[in-house]
Amino acid sequence: RRTLAAAAGSQHSAPDVSTARAVASAGTVGAGIVAASADDMARAAWALKEQGNASVQRREYRLAEELYGQAIASLGLVGGRAQGALAAPLALGGADLACALLGNRCLCRMKLGRYQDASEDAAAAVELNPAYAKGFYRLAQCRRRLGDLAGAWECASRAVSLQPEDA
């Protein structure tokens, strides 16, 4: 199993959850000021992601949703899009982390029966990474639950075309 520091691509030790939450709240973009470095924010997001993953394992979907939301906010994402000074770090590789966080929060929202919110997360994830087959699959599930059968079929077809071995 990879350590959190290795997953974050840093030689520094991973922050604990309280540090991650502090960086997440400090890293919001307001009036063009970013209070933490992109590296700190990425490490904070990874720490929150790991906590969210542990919560999902315990089937604590509300807590996991909150943790993933904090991680998404720590990356400066609003509606799945990077804002202000954080757009450049996402373009340089942080998009994979952002995509995973959106996908994970989507799963939690689906488990909680919140298909519209889940659909928005899945749509944002596939916008960040148009090759994210799991995102299209989850978007198809959400659209089916929301009664959009044509949209569900389109998304499911896209997921299969991206990963035919999983069909």
Short mmCIF file of N, CA and C in Angstrom, two decimals:
data_model
loop_
_atom_site.label_atom_id
_atom_site.label_comp_id
_atom_site.label_asym_id
_atom_site.label_seq_id
_atom_site.Cartn_x
_atom_site.Cartn_y
_atom_site.Cartn_z
N ARG A 1 0.84 -1.19 0.00
CA ARG A 1 0.00 0.00 0.00
C ARG A 1 0.88 1.24 0.00
N ARG A 2 0.55 2.19 -0.87
CA ARG A 2 1.32 3.42 -0.95
C ARG A 2 1.04 4.30 0.25
N THR A 3 2.08 5.00 0.67
CA THR A 3 1.86 5.96 1.75
C THR A 3 1.24 7.21 1.19
N LEU A 4 0.64 7.99 2.06
CA LEU A 4 0.01 9.22 1.64
C LEU A 4 1.02 10.18 1.02
N ALA A 5 2.20 10.27 1.60
CA ALA A 5 3.22 11.16 1.07
C ALA A 5 3.62 10.73 -0.33
N ALA A 6 3.76 9.43 -0.56
CA ALA A 6 4.12 8.94 -1.89
C ALA A 6 3.00 9.22 -2.87
N ALA A 7 1.76 9.03 -2.43
CA ALA A 7 0.63 9.29 -3.31
C ALA A 7 0.56 10.76 -3.70
N ALA A 8 0.96 11.62 -2.80
CA ALA A 8 0.93 13.05 -3.09
C ALA A 8 2.15 13.49 -3.90
N GLY A 9 3.09 12.58 -4.10
CA GLY A 9 4.26 12.91 -4.89
C GLY A 9 5.21 13.84 -4.16
N SER A 10 5.29 13.72 -2.84
CA SER A 10 6.10 14.63 -2.06
C SER A 10 7.05 13.84 -1.18
N GLN A 11 8.19 14.41 -0.89
CA GLN A 11 9.14 13.80 0.02
C GLN A 11 8.79 14.13 1.47
N HIS A 12 7.86 15.04 1.67
CA HIS A 12 7.47 15.45 3.01
C HIS A 12 6.49 14.45 3.57
N SER A 13 6.36 14.42 4.88
CA SER A 13 5.38 13.54 5.47
C SER A 13 3.99 14.10 5.21
N ALA A 14 3.02 13.22 5.16
CA ALA A 14 1.65 13.63 4.89
C ALA A 14 1.08 14.36 6.08
N PRO A 15 0.26 15.38 5.83
CA PRO A 15 -0.34 16.10 6.93
C PRO A 15 -1.43 15.26 7.58
N ASP A 16 -1.68 15.50 8.84
CA ASP A 16 -2.80 14.82 9.47
C ASP A 16 -4.08 15.52 9.05
N VAL A 17 -5.22 14.98 9.43
CA VAL A 17 -6.49 15.51 8.97
C VAL A 17 -6.72 16.94 9.45
N SER A 18 -6.32 17.28 10.67
CA SER A 18 -6.52 18.65 11.13
C SER A 18 -5.69 19.62 10.30
N THR A 19 -4.48 19.22 9.94
CA THR A 19 -3.66 20.06 9.07
C THR A 19 -4.30 20.17 7.70
N ALA A 20 -4.80 19.05 7.20
CA ALA A 20 -5.44 19.05 5.88
C ALA A 20 -6.65 19.97 5.87
N ARG A 21 -7.45 19.92 6.93
CA ARG A 21 -8.62 20.80 6.98
C ARG A 21 -8.21 22.26 7.08
N ALA A 22 -7.16 22.54 7.82
CA ALA A 22 -6.68 23.92 7.94
C ALA A 22 -6.20 24.43 6.59
N VAL A 23 -5.46 23.60 5.87
CA VAL A 23 -4.98 24.01 4.55
C VAL A 23 -6.15 24.14 3.59
N ALA A 24 -7.13 23.24 3.71
CA ALA A 24 -8.29 23.31 2.83
C ALA A 24 -9.03 24.62 3.02
N SER A 25 -9.21 25.04 4.26
CA SER A 25 -9.92 26.30 4.49
C SER A 25 -9.04 27.49 4.15
N ALA A 26 -7.73 27.40 4.38
CA ALA A 26 -6.83 28.50 4.06
C ALA A 26 -6.60 28.62 2.57
N GLY A 27 -6.76 27.53 1.85
CA GLY A 27 -6.43 27.53 0.44
C GLY A 27 -7.55 28.02 -0.46
N THR A 28 -8.61 28.56 0.10
CA THR A 28 -9.66 29.08 -0.75
C THR A 28 -9.18 30.32 -1.46
N VAL A 29 -9.70 30.51 -2.64
CA VAL A 29 -9.30 31.65 -3.43
C VAL A 29 -10.28 32.78 -3.17
N GLY A 30 -9.78 33.88 -2.71
CA GLY A 30 -10.64 35.03 -2.46
C GLY A 30 -9.84 36.28 -2.72
N ALA A 31 -10.38 37.14 -3.53
CA ALA A 31 -9.72 38.39 -3.87
C ALA A 31 -8.32 38.15 -4.42
N GLY A 32 -8.14 37.00 -5.12
CA GLY A 32 -6.86 36.72 -5.74
C GLY A 32 -5.77 36.28 -4.79
N ILE A 33 -6.10 35.97 -3.54
CA ILE A 33 -5.10 35.58 -2.55
C ILE A 33 -5.20 34.08 -2.31
N VAL A 34 -4.09 33.38 -2.41
CA VAL A 34 -4.04 31.96 -2.09
C VAL A 34 -3.12 31.83 -0.90
N ALA A 35 -3.67 31.31 0.22
CA ALA A 35 -2.92 31.31 1.47
C ALA A 35 -2.00 30.11 1.62
N ALA A 36 -2.09 29.12 0.76
CA ALA A 36 -1.24 27.94 0.87
C ALA A 36 -0.71 27.61 -0.52
N SER A 37 0.45 26.96 -0.58
CA SER A 37 1.02 26.60 -1.88
C SER A 37 0.20 25.48 -2.52
N ALA A 38 0.34 25.34 -3.83
CA ALA A 38 -0.36 24.29 -4.55
C ALA A 38 0.06 22.92 -4.03
N ASP A 39 1.34 22.76 -3.67
CA ASP A 39 1.82 21.49 -3.13
C ASP A 39 1.15 21.18 -1.79
N ASP A 40 1.03 22.19 -0.93
CA ASP A 40 0.36 22.00 0.36
C ASP A 40 -1.10 21.62 0.15
N MET A 41 -1.73 22.28 -0.80
CA MET A 41 -3.14 21.99 -1.06
C MET A 41 -3.32 20.58 -1.61
N ALA A 42 -2.41 20.15 -2.48
CA ALA A 42 -2.50 18.79 -3.02
C ALA A 42 -2.32 17.77 -1.90
N ARG A 43 -1.34 18.02 -1.00
CA ARG A 43 -1.15 17.10 0.12
C ARG A 43 -2.36 17.08 1.03
N ALA A 44 -2.95 18.25 1.26
CA ALA A 44 -4.16 18.32 2.08
C ALA A 44 -5.29 17.54 1.42
N ALA A 45 -5.43 17.70 0.10
CA ALA A 45 -6.48 17.00 -0.62
C ALA A 45 -6.28 15.48 -0.53
N TRP A 46 -5.03 15.03 -0.67
CA TRP A 46 -4.75 13.59 -0.55
C TRP A 46 -5.10 13.08 0.85
N ALA A 47 -4.77 13.84 1.88
CA ALA A 47 -5.07 13.42 3.25
C ALA A 47 -6.58 13.31 3.45
N LEU A 48 -7.31 14.29 2.95
CA LEU A 48 -8.77 14.25 3.07
C LEU A 48 -9.36 13.11 2.24
N LYS A 49 -8.76 12.86 1.07
CA LYS A 49 -9.22 11.75 0.23
C LYS A 49 -9.05 10.42 0.96
N GLU A 50 -7.91 10.23 1.59
CA GLU A 50 -7.67 8.99 2.34
C GLU A 50 -8.69 8.82 3.47
N GLN A 51 -9.00 9.92 4.17
CA GLN A 51 -10.01 9.87 5.22
C GLN A 51 -11.37 9.55 4.64
N GLY A 52 -11.68 10.14 3.49
CA GLY A 52 -12.94 9.84 2.81
C GLY A 52 -13.02 8.38 2.39
N ASN A 53 -11.92 7.86 1.86
CA ASN A 53 -11.89 6.45 1.46
C ASN A 53 -12.14 5.53 2.66
N ALA A 54 -11.53 5.87 3.79
CA ALA A 54 -11.75 5.07 5.01
C ALA A 54 -13.21 5.15 5.45
N SER A 55 -13.81 6.31 5.30
CA SER A 55 -15.23 6.47 5.67
C SER A 55 -16.12 5.65 4.75
N VAL A 56 -15.80 5.61 3.47
CA VAL A 56 -16.58 4.79 2.54
C VAL A 56 -16.47 3.31 2.93
N GLN A 57 -15.27 2.88 3.30
CA GLN A 57 -15.09 1.48 3.73
C GLN A 57 -15.99 1.14 4.93
N ARG A 58 -16.21 2.14 5.79
CA ARG A 58 -17.08 1.96 6.96
C ARG A 58 -18.55 2.25 6.63
N ARG A 59 -18.82 2.55 5.36
CA ARG A 59 -20.16 2.90 4.88
C ARG A 59 -20.71 4.16 5.55
N GLU A 60 -19.83 5.07 5.87
CA GLU A 60 -20.21 6.37 6.43
C GLU A 60 -20.20 7.38 5.28
N TYR A 61 -21.23 7.29 4.44
CA TYR A 61 -21.25 8.04 3.19
C TYR A 61 -21.40 9.55 3.40
N ARG A 62 -22.14 9.97 4.39
CA ARG A 62 -22.29 11.42 4.64
C ARG A 62 -20.94 12.03 5.04
N LEU A 63 -20.23 11.36 5.94
CA LEU A 63 -18.92 11.84 6.35
C LEU A 63 -17.95 11.84 5.17
N ALA A 64 -17.96 10.77 4.40
CA ALA A 64 -17.07 10.68 3.24
C ALA A 64 -17.38 11.80 2.24
N GLU A 65 -18.65 12.06 2.02
CA GLU A 65 -19.04 13.13 1.10
C GLU A 65 -18.47 14.48 1.58
N GLU A 66 -18.57 14.72 2.87
CA GLU A 66 -18.04 15.96 3.43
C GLU A 66 -16.52 16.05 3.25
N LEU A 67 -15.82 14.95 3.53
CA LEU A 67 -14.36 14.94 3.39
C LEU A 67 -13.93 15.15 1.94
N TYR A 68 -14.60 14.47 1.02
CA TYR A 68 -14.28 14.67 -0.40
C TYR A 68 -14.59 16.11 -0.82
N GLY A 69 -15.68 16.66 -0.30
CA GLY A 69 -16.02 18.05 -0.60
C GLY A 69 -14.95 19.01 -0.12
N GLN A 70 -14.42 18.77 1.09
CA GLN A 70 -13.34 19.61 1.60
C GLN A 70 -12.09 19.47 0.74
N ALA A 71 -11.81 18.25 0.30
CA ALA A 71 -10.65 18.03 -0.57
C ALA A 71 -10.82 18.76 -1.90
N ILE A 72 -12.02 18.70 -2.45
CA ILE A 72 -12.30 19.39 -3.71
C ILE A 72 -12.13 20.89 -3.52
N ALA A 73 -12.65 21.40 -2.42
CA ALA A 73 -12.51 22.84 -2.13
C ALA A 73 -11.05 23.22 -1.93
N SER A 74 -10.27 22.33 -1.32
CA SER A 74 -8.86 22.64 -1.09
C SER A 74 -8.08 22.78 -2.39
N LEU A 75 -8.60 22.15 -3.46
CA LEU A 75 -7.97 22.28 -4.78
C LEU A 75 -8.48 23.49 -5.53
N GLY A 76 -9.44 24.19 -4.94
CA GLY A 76 -9.96 25.39 -5.58
C GLY A 76 -10.96 25.12 -6.67
N LEU A 77 -11.65 23.98 -6.58
CA LEU A 77 -12.65 23.65 -7.59
C LEU A 77 -14.00 24.21 -7.19
N VAL A 78 -14.64 24.84 -8.15
CA VAL A 78 -16.01 25.30 -7.97
C VAL A 78 -16.78 24.75 -9.16
N GLY A 79 -17.76 23.91 -8.89
CA GLY A 79 -18.50 23.30 -9.98
C GLY A 79 -17.64 22.45 -10.89
N GLY A 80 -16.57 21.86 -10.32
CA GLY A 80 -15.69 21.00 -11.11
C GLY A 80 -14.65 21.74 -11.91
N ARG A 81 -14.62 23.07 -11.78
CA ARG A 81 -13.65 23.87 -12.53
C ARG A 81 -12.71 24.58 -11.56
N ALA A 82 -11.44 24.63 -11.93
CA ALA A 82 -10.44 25.32 -11.12
C ALA A 82 -10.67 26.81 -11.23
N GLN A 83 -10.49 27.48 -10.11
CA GLN A 83 -10.71 28.91 -10.05
C GLN A 83 -9.40 29.64 -9.79
N GLY A 84 -9.26 30.79 -10.39
CA GLY A 84 -8.15 31.69 -10.11
C GLY A 84 -6.79 31.07 -10.27
N ALA A 85 -5.94 31.28 -9.25
CA ALA A 85 -4.54 30.86 -9.30
C ALA A 85 -4.38 29.34 -9.28
N LEU A 86 -5.43 28.61 -8.97
CA LEU A 86 -5.30 27.16 -8.89
C LEU A 86 -5.51 26.46 -10.22
N ALA A 87 -5.91 27.18 -11.25
CA ALA A 87 -6.13 26.55 -12.55
C ALA A 87 -4.84 25.97 -13.11
N ALA A 88 -3.71 26.64 -12.93
CA ALA A 88 -2.43 26.14 -13.47
C ALA A 88 -2.00 24.84 -12.82
N PRO A 89 -2.01 24.69 -11.46
CA PRO A 89 -1.61 23.41 -10.89
C PRO A 89 -2.50 22.25 -11.35
N LEU A 90 -3.79 22.50 -11.56
CA LEU A 90 -4.66 21.43 -12.04
C LEU A 90 -4.28 21.04 -13.46
N ALA A 91 -3.93 22.01 -14.27
CA ALA A 91 -3.52 21.71 -15.64
C ALA A 91 -2.22 20.93 -15.66
N LEU A 92 -1.42 21.02 -14.62
CA LEU A 92 -0.13 20.33 -14.57
C LEU A 92 -0.18 18.97 -13.89
N GLY A 93 -1.36 18.36 -13.75
CA GLY A 93 -1.44 17.02 -13.19
C GLY A 93 -2.41 16.87 -12.05
N GLY A 94 -2.84 17.95 -11.45
CA GLY A 94 -3.80 17.86 -10.36
C GLY A 94 -5.19 17.47 -10.82
N ALA A 95 -5.42 17.48 -12.12
CA ALA A 95 -6.74 17.13 -12.63
C ALA A 95 -7.08 15.67 -12.32
N ASP A 96 -6.09 14.78 -12.31
CA ASP A 96 -6.37 13.38 -11.98
C ASP A 96 -6.89 13.25 -10.56
N LEU A 97 -6.29 13.96 -9.63
CA LEU A 97 -6.75 13.94 -8.25
C LEU A 97 -8.14 14.55 -8.16
N ALA A 98 -8.35 15.67 -8.81
CA ALA A 98 -9.66 16.32 -8.79
C ALA A 98 -10.73 15.41 -9.37
N CYS A 99 -10.39 14.73 -10.45
CA CYS A 99 -11.33 13.80 -11.09
C CYS A 99 -11.68 12.66 -10.14
N ALA A 100 -10.69 12.10 -9.47
CA ALA A 100 -10.94 11.02 -8.52
C ALA A 100 -11.80 11.49 -7.35
N LEU A 101 -11.54 12.69 -6.86
CA LEU A 101 -12.34 13.22 -5.76
C LEU A 101 -13.79 13.43 -6.17
N LEU A 102 -14.00 13.98 -7.35
CA LEU A 102 -15.36 14.17 -7.84
C LEU A 102 -16.06 12.83 -8.03
N GLY A 103 -15.33 11.85 -8.57
CA GLY A 103 -15.89 10.52 -8.74
C GLY A 103 -16.25 9.86 -7.42
N ASN A 104 -15.39 10.02 -6.42
CA ASN A 104 -15.66 9.44 -5.11
C ASN A 104 -16.85 10.11 -4.44
N ARG A 105 -16.92 11.45 -4.54
CA ARG A 105 -18.07 12.14 -3.94
C ARG A 105 -19.35 11.76 -4.68
N CYS A 106 -19.25 11.57 -5.99
CA CYS A 106 -20.39 11.11 -6.78
C CYS A 106 -20.92 9.79 -6.23
N LEU A 107 -20.01 8.85 -5.98
CA LEU A 107 -20.41 7.56 -5.43
C LEU A 107 -21.15 7.73 -4.10
N CYS A 108 -20.62 8.56 -3.22
CA CYS A 108 -21.27 8.80 -1.93
C CYS A 108 -22.67 9.36 -2.11
N ARG A 109 -22.79 10.32 -2.99
CA ARG A 109 -24.09 10.95 -3.23
C ARG A 109 -25.08 9.95 -3.83
N MET A 110 -24.58 9.05 -4.67
CA MET A 110 -25.45 8.00 -5.20
C MET A 110 -25.92 7.08 -4.07
N LYS A 111 -25.02 6.70 -3.19
CA LYS A 111 -25.37 5.84 -2.06
C LYS A 111 -26.40 6.50 -1.16
N LEU A 112 -26.37 7.84 -1.11
CA LEU A 112 -27.31 8.60 -0.29
C LEU A 112 -28.61 8.92 -1.04
N GLY A 113 -28.70 8.47 -2.30
CA GLY A 113 -29.91 8.70 -3.10
C GLY A 113 -30.01 10.11 -3.67
N ARG A 114 -28.92 10.83 -3.69
CA ARG A 114 -28.90 12.22 -4.19
C ARG A 114 -28.36 12.23 -5.62
N TYR A 115 -29.19 11.73 -6.54
CA TYR A 115 -28.74 11.49 -7.90
C TYR A 115 -28.48 12.76 -8.70
N GLN A 116 -29.20 13.84 -8.43
CA GLN A 116 -28.93 15.08 -9.15
C GLN A 116 -27.55 15.62 -8.79
N ASP A 117 -27.26 15.66 -7.48
CA ASP A 117 -25.93 16.11 -7.04
C ASP A 117 -24.84 15.19 -7.56
N ALA A 118 -25.10 13.88 -7.51
CA ALA A 118 -24.13 12.90 -8.01
C ALA A 118 -23.89 13.09 -9.50
N SER A 119 -24.96 13.36 -10.23
CA SER A 119 -24.85 13.59 -11.67
C SER A 119 -23.96 14.79 -11.98
N GLU A 120 -24.09 15.84 -11.18
CA GLU A 120 -23.26 17.04 -11.38
C GLU A 120 -21.79 16.72 -11.14
N ASP A 121 -21.50 15.91 -10.11
CA ASP A 121 -20.12 15.52 -9.86
C ASP A 121 -19.56 14.67 -11.00
N ALA A 122 -20.35 13.71 -11.46
CA ALA A 122 -19.89 12.84 -12.54
C ALA A 122 -19.65 13.66 -13.82
N ALA A 123 -20.55 14.59 -14.11
CA ALA A 123 -20.38 15.43 -15.30
C ALA A 123 -19.12 16.28 -15.19
N ALA A 124 -18.85 16.82 -14.00
CA ALA A 124 -17.63 17.62 -13.80
C ALA A 124 -16.40 16.74 -13.96
N ALA A 125 -16.46 15.51 -13.46
CA ALA A 125 -15.31 14.59 -13.55
C ALA A 125 -15.00 14.26 -15.00
N VAL A 126 -16.02 13.96 -15.80
CA VAL A 126 -15.75 13.60 -17.20
C VAL A 126 -15.38 14.83 -18.03
N GLU A 127 -15.77 16.01 -17.56
CA GLU A 127 -15.31 17.23 -18.23
C GLU A 127 -13.82 17.43 -17.99
N LEU A 128 -13.36 17.14 -16.76
CA LEU A 128 -11.93 17.23 -16.46
C LEU A 128 -11.13 16.16 -17.19
N ASN A 129 -11.71 14.96 -17.30
CA ASN A 129 -11.01 13.85 -17.95
C ASN A 129 -11.99 13.10 -18.84
N PRO A 130 -12.05 13.45 -20.13
CA PRO A 130 -13.00 12.81 -21.04
C PRO A 130 -12.73 11.32 -21.28
N ALA A 131 -11.64 10.78 -20.74
CA ALA A 131 -11.34 9.35 -20.86
C ALA A 131 -11.68 8.60 -19.57
N TYR A 132 -12.38 9.22 -18.65
CA TYR A 132 -12.72 8.63 -17.35
C TYR A 132 -13.96 7.76 -17.50
N ALA A 133 -13.75 6.49 -17.84
CA ALA A 133 -14.85 5.57 -18.11
C ALA A 133 -15.77 5.40 -16.90
N LYS A 134 -15.19 5.29 -15.72
CA LYS A 134 -16.00 5.12 -14.52
C LYS A 134 -16.92 6.33 -14.31
N GLY A 135 -16.44 7.51 -14.67
CA GLY A 135 -17.26 8.71 -14.57
C GLY A 135 -18.46 8.65 -15.50
N PHE A 136 -18.25 8.17 -16.73
CA PHE A 136 -19.37 8.03 -17.66
C PHE A 136 -20.34 6.95 -17.18
N TYR A 137 -19.81 5.88 -16.60
CA TYR A 137 -20.68 4.82 -16.06
C TYR A 137 -21.56 5.37 -14.93
N ARG A 138 -20.94 6.13 -14.02
CA ARG A 138 -21.71 6.69 -12.91
C ARG A 138 -22.71 7.74 -13.40
N LEU A 139 -22.30 8.51 -14.39
CA LEU A 139 -23.22 9.48 -14.97
C LEU A 139 -24.41 8.77 -15.61
N ALA A 140 -24.15 7.63 -16.26
CA ALA A 140 -25.24 6.84 -16.84
C ALA A 140 -26.20 6.35 -15.75
N GLN A 141 -25.65 5.87 -14.64
CA GLN A 141 -26.50 5.41 -13.54
C GLN A 141 -27.36 6.54 -13.00
N CYS A 142 -26.77 7.71 -12.83
CA CYS A 142 -27.51 8.86 -12.31
C CYS A 142 -28.62 9.27 -13.29
N ARG A 143 -28.27 9.36 -14.55
CA ARG A 143 -29.26 9.78 -15.53
C ARG A 143 -30.41 8.77 -15.61
N ARG A 144 -30.11 7.49 -15.48
CA ARG A 144 -31.18 6.49 -15.48
C ARG A 144 -32.10 6.72 -14.28
N ARG A 145 -31.53 6.94 -13.11
CA ARG A 145 -32.32 7.18 -11.90
C ARG A 145 -33.14 8.46 -11.99
N LEU A 146 -32.63 9.42 -12.76
CA LEU A 146 -33.34 10.70 -12.93
C LEU A 146 -34.33 10.66 -14.09
N GLY A 147 -34.45 9.50 -14.75
CA GLY A 147 -35.43 9.33 -15.82
C GLY A 147 -34.94 9.73 -17.20
N ASP A 148 -33.68 10.06 -17.35
CA ASP A 148 -33.11 10.44 -18.64
C ASP A 148 -32.50 9.19 -19.28
N LEU A 149 -33.36 8.36 -19.88
CA LEU A 149 -32.89 7.09 -20.42
C LEU A 149 -31.99 7.27 -21.64
N ALA A 150 -32.30 8.25 -22.48
CA ALA A 150 -31.45 8.50 -23.65
C ALA A 150 -30.07 8.96 -23.21
N GLY A 151 -30.02 9.85 -22.23
CA GLY A 151 -28.73 10.31 -21.70
C GLY A 151 -27.97 9.19 -21.03
N ALA A 152 -28.70 8.32 -20.33
CA ALA A 152 -28.07 7.17 -19.68
C ALA A 152 -27.44 6.24 -20.73
N TRP A 153 -28.18 5.99 -21.80
CA TRP A 153 -27.67 5.12 -22.86
C TRP A 153 -26.42 5.72 -23.50
N GLU A 154 -26.46 7.02 -23.74
CA GLU A 154 -25.30 7.71 -24.35
C GLU A 154 -24.07 7.60 -23.45
N CYS A 155 -24.24 7.82 -22.16
CA CYS A 155 -23.11 7.75 -21.23
C CYS A 155 -22.60 6.32 -21.07
N ALA A 156 -23.52 5.36 -21.00
CA ALA A 156 -23.11 3.96 -20.88
C ALA A 156 -22.33 3.52 -22.13
N SER A 157 -22.80 3.96 -23.28
CA SER A 157 -22.10 3.63 -24.53
C SER A 157 -20.70 4.22 -24.54
N ARG A 158 -20.59 5.45 -24.04
CA ARG A 158 -19.27 6.09 -23.98
C ARG A 158 -18.34 5.34 -23.03
N ALA A 159 -18.87 4.91 -21.88
CA ALA A 159 -18.06 4.15 -20.91
C ALA A 159 -17.56 2.86 -21.55
N VAL A 160 -18.43 2.15 -22.27
CA VAL A 160 -18.04 0.89 -22.91
C VAL A 160 -17.00 1.14 -24.00
N SER A 161 -17.16 2.23 -24.73
CA SER A 161 -16.18 2.51 -25.79
C SER A 161 -14.80 2.84 -25.22
N LEU A 162 -14.79 3.41 -24.01
CA LEU A 162 -13.51 3.74 -23.37
C LEU A 162 -12.83 2.53 -22.74
N GLN A 163 -13.63 1.61 -22.22
CA GLN A 163 -13.09 0.40 -21.57
C GLN A 163 -13.92 -0.82 -21.97
N PRO A 164 -13.78 -1.27 -23.21
CA PRO A 164 -14.61 -2.40 -23.68
C PRO A 164 -14.36 -3.69 -22.90
N GLU A 165 -13.18 -3.83 -22.31
CA GLU A 165 -12.89 -5.05 -21.55
C GLU A 165 -13.71 -5.14 -20.27
N ASP A 166 -14.28 -4.03 -19.82
CA ASP A 166 -15.10 -4.01 -18.60
C ASP A 166 -16.58 -4.16 -18.90
N ALA A 167 -16.93 -4.24 -20.20
CA ALA A 167 -18.36 -4.31 -20.58
C ALA A 167 -18.97 -5.66 -20.26
#
